[in-house]
Every structure is written in structure tokens, then in C-alpha cells.
Coordinates of C-alpha atoms in Angstrom, one line a residue:
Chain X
X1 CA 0.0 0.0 0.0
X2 CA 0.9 3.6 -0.2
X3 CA 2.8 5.2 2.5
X4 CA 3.5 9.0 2.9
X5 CA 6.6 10.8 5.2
X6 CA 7.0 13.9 5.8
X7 CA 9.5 16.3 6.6
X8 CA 10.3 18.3 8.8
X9 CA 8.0 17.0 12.1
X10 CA 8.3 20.8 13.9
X11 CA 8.9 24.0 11.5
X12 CA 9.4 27.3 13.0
X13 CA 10.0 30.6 11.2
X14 CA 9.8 34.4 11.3
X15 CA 6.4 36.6 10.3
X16 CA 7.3 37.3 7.0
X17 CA 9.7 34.1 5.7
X18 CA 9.1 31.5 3.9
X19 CA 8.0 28.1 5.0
X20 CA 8.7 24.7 2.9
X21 CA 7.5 21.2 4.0
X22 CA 8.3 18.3 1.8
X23 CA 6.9 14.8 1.4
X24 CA 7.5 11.7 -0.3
X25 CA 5.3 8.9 -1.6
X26 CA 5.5 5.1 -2.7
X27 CA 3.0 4.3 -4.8
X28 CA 3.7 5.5 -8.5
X29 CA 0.0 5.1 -9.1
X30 CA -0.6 7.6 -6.7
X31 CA -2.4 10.6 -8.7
X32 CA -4.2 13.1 -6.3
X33 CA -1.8 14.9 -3.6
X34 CA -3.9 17.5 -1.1
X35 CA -2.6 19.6 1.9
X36 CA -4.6 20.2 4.9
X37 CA -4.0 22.5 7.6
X38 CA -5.5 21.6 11.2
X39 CA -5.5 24.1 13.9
X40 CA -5.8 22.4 17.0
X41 CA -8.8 20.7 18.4
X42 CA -10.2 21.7 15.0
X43 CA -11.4 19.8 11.9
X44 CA -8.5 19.6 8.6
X45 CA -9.3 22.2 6.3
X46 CA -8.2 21.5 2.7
X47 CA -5.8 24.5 1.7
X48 CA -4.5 23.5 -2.1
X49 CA -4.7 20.2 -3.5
X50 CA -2.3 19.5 -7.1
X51 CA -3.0 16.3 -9.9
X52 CA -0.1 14.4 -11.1
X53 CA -0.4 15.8 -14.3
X54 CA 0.3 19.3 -13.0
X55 CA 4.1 20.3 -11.7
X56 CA 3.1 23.4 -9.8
X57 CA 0.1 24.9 -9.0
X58 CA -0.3 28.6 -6.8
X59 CA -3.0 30.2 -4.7
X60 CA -2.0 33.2 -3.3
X61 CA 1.0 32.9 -0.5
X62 CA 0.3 28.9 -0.5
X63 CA 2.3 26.6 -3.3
X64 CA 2.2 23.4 -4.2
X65 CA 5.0 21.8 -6.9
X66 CA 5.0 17.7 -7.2
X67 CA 7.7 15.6 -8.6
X68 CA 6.7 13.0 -10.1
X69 CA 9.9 11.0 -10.7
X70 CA 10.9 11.4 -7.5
X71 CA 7.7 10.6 -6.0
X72 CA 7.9 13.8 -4.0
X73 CA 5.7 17.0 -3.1
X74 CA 6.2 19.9 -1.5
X75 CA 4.2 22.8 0.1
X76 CA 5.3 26.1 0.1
X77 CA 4.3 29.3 2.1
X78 CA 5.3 32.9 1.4
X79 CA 5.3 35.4 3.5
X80 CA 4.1 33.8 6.6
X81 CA 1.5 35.1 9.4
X82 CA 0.9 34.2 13.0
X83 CA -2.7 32.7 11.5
X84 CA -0.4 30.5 9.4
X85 CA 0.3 28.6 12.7
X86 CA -0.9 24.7 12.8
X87 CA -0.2 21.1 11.8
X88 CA -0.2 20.9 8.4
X89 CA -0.6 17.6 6.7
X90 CA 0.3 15.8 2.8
X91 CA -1.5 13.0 1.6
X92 CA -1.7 11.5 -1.5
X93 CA -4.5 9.4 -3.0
X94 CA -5.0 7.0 -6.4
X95 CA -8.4 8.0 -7.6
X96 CA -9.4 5.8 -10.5
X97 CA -11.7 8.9 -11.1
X98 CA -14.7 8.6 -8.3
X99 CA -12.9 9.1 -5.0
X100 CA -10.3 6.8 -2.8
X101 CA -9.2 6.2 -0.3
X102 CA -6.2 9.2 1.5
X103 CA -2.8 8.3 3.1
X104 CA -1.4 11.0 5.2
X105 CA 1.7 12.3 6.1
X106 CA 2.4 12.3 10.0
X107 CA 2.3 16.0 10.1
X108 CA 4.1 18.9 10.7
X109 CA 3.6 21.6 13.0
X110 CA 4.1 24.9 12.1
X111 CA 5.2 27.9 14.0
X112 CA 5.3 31.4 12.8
X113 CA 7.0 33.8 15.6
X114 CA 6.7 37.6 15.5
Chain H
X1 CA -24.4 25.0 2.3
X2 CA -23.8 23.0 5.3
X3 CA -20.5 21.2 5.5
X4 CA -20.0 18.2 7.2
X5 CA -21.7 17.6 9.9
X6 CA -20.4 14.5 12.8
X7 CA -22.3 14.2 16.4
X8 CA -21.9 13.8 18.8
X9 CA -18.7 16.0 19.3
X10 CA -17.5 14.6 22.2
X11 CA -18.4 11.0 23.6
X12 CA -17.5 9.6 26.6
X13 CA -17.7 5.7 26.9
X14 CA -16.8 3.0 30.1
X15 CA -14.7 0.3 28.8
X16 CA -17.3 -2.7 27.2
X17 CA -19.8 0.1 26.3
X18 CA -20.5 0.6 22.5
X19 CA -19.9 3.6 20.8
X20 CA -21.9 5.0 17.7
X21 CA -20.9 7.7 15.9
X22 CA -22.9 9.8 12.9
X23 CA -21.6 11.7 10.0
X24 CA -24.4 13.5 7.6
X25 CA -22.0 14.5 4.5
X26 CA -22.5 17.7 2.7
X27 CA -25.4 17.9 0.2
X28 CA -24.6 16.5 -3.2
X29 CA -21.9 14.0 -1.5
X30 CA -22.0 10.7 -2.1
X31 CA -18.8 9.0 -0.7
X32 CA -17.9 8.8 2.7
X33 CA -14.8 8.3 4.6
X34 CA -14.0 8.1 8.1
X35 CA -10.4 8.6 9.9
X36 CA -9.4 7.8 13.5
X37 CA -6.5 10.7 14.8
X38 CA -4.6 9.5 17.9
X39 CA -3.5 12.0 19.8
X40 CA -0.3 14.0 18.5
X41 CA -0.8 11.5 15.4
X42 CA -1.5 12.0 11.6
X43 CA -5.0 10.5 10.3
X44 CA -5.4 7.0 9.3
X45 CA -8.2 5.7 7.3
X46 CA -10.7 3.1 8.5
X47 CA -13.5 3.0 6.2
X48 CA -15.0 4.0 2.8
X49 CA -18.3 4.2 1.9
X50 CA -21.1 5.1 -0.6
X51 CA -24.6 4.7 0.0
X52 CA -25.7 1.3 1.1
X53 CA -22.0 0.2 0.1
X54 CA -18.7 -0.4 2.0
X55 CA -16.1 0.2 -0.7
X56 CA -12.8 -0.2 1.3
X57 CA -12.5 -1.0 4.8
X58 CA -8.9 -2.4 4.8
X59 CA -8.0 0.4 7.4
X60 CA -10.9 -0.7 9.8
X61 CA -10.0 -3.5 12.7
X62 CA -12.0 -6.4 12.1
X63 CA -13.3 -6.9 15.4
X64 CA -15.5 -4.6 17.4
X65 CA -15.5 -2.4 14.4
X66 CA -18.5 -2.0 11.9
X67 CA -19.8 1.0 9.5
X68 CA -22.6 1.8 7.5
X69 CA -24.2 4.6 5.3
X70 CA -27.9 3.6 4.7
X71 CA -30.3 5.1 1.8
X72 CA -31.4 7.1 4.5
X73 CA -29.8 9.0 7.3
X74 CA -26.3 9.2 8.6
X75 CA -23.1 7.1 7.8
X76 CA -22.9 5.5 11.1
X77 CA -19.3 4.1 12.8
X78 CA -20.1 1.8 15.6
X79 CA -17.4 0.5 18.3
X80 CA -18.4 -2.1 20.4
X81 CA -17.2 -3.2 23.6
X82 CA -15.0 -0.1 23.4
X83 CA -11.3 -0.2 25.3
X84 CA -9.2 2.4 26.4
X85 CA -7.4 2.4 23.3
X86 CA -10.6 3.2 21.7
X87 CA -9.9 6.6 22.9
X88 CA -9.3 9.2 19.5
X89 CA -10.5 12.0 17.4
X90 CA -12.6 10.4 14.3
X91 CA -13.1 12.3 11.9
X92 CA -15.3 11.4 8.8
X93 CA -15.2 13.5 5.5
X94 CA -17.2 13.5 2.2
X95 CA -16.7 13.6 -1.1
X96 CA -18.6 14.0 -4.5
X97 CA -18.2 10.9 -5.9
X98 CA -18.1 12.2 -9.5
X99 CA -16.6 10.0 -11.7
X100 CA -16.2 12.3 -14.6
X101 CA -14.3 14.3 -12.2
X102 CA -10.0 13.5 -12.2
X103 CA -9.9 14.0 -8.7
X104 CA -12.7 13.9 -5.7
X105 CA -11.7 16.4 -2.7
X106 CA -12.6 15.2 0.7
X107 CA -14.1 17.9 3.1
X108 CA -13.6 17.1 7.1
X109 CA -16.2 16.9 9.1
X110 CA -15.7 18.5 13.0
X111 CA -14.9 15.1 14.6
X112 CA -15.8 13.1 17.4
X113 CA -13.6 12.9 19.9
X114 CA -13.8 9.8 21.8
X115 CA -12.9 8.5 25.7
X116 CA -13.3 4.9 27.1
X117 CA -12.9 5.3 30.7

């Protein structure tokens, strides 16, 4: 089955840099790669989601790039805020094209310090 | 448009009780999925379903553990004789189901966080 790490487990930065968290998958079937962001004691919120037939793919200060020959994805966030705190979470998915099943990443928590 | 929508939020359970958890998905969703979240820990699937179907349940122990999403009403995870290590956040989301679609995002429901006394 698939299986998902990611890296780095604790991230913390200054308002106003960048933050980069990076995954890595198994399964080359995999084709559907989303990003959640869970503040605690909350529910994951879906923040950018990329197919594996797109390399990059930008919504405002968040980035997503995916590589598929390497099997890895990365999440990228410009210009950070304090709001930008929480865990965020990759997964990645094969969806034969109705929905499937998500692996996740074990998470990393994200700390943006003024 | 409501989202997802999971009760009760918070359950608490003595060891041998049973446990039964809801999920209502969001209007126009047909798949549903539910996750277990230890604490500190990343999700990990359990269960896939559409209506009146279990599609995957490879994630889902094979004891003590059932699910069901009827014609009618809620998507429904049930623990029986619940132990302490029972004791999570599960968190059921929904999808579309459209198979004319590439992809199918999953939207997370609030959770139900669970503790077996």
C-alpha cells in the first residue's frame, strides 16, 4: 500500500519568511496529492490540493510543486502570518476517477513567531 | 451549504460500552470516509463508503469495528465493547463521488472525539 513521510515534524520561522514542508510517496500510481491544515482541536481544512499531471500549481501565499519522478511534493508558504500557525498535513491518493481512499503524512507543525 | 456535519462532538464511553458515531455528509456528496486521529498523530483511514456500500474498509479492525451509510440518514461508525485504546479523534469527511471528475476532494467533518474510561 501507499505510505506517505513527511519532513520536517516541527517547522518554526519568522512573520514574513518563507515556510517549505516536503513529502515523499511510494506508490507511482498515486495521482491526487492535497494539503490540509489543522489548527488544534479543530477539523483539517483542505488549503490546495495539485493532480499528477500538473508540476506546480499557486494560490495566493500557498504553493504546491510535485515531482513526479521522485515521488515527492512539496508545500510552500510565502510570507508567513501568525494565523499561518498549525499542523499541516500531505496525503496523497489514487483516484481511478470517483474518489479513494487518503494516506497522510504524519504532520508537521508549524510555527510562525513575530 | 452545510458542511459536514459529525455528532456527537464529544463521547464519553466506560470500557465494554459501544460507541456510535454519525456523520451526515455535505449535500450533493455521495462518498464517505472516516479517519481515526490519535493524539499527537496524523489520520489514518478506517472506512470508505457510498450509500448502502462499503467500498474499502482495509484500514478498519476487524473486530469490534463495523460501518454503515444507509439510503437514508447518517453514515454510522459503531465500536463495540470499546477499550481504552478506543480513545481518539474520528473524523469522517465527504466527497462527491463524481466519476467524470479526475480527482474527488474530501471535506472534514468537526470530529468526534472519543474517551473509554
Amino acid at each position: 500500500g501507499e505510505n506517505v513521510e513527511q519532513h520536517p515534524s516541527t517547522l518554526s520561522v519568522q512573520e514574513g519568511d518563507s515556510a517549505v514542508i516536503k513529502c515523499t510517496y511510494s506508490d507511482s500510481a498515486s495521482n491526487y496529492f492535497p494539503w490540509y491544515k489543522q489548527e488544534l482541536g479543530k477539523r483539517p481544512q483542505l488549503i490546495i490540493d495539485i493532480r499528477s499531471n500538473v508540476g506546480e500549481k499557486k494560490d495566493q501565499r500557498i504553493a504546491v510543486t510535485l515531482n513526479k519522478t521522485a515521488k515527492h511534493f512539496s508545500l510552500h508558504i510565502t510570507e508567513t502570518q501568525p494565523e499561518d500557525s498549525a499542523v499541516y498535513f500531505c496525503a496523497a491518493s489514487w483516484d481511478p476517477g470517483g474518489g479513494n481512499k487518503l494516506t497522510f503524512g504524519t504532520g508537521t507543525q508549524l510555527k510562525v513567531e513575530l | 451549504n452545510a458542511g459536514v456535519m459529525q455528532n456527537p462532538r464529544h463521547l464519553v464511553r466506560r470500557r465494554g460500552q459501544e460507541a456510535r458515531l454519525r456523520c451526515s455528509p455535505m449535500k450533493g456528496h455521495s462518498h464517505v470516509y472516516w479517519y481515526r486521529q490519535l493524539p499527537e498523530e496524523g489520520l489514518k483511514f478506517m472506512v470508505y463508503l457510498q450509500k448502502e456500500n462499503i467500498i474499502d474498509e482495509s484500514g478498519m479492525p476487524k473486530e469490534r469495528f463495523s460501518a454503515e451509510f444507509p439510503k437514508e440518514g447518517p453514515s454510522i461508525l459503531r465500536i463495540q465493547q470499546v477499550v481504552r485504546g478506543d480513545s481518539a479523534a474520528y473524523f469522517c469527511a465527504s466527497s462527491p463521488g463524481l466519476a467524470g471528475r479526475g480527482y474527488n476532494e474530501q471535506f472534514f467533518g468537526p470530529g468526534t472525539r472519543l474517551t473509554v474510561l
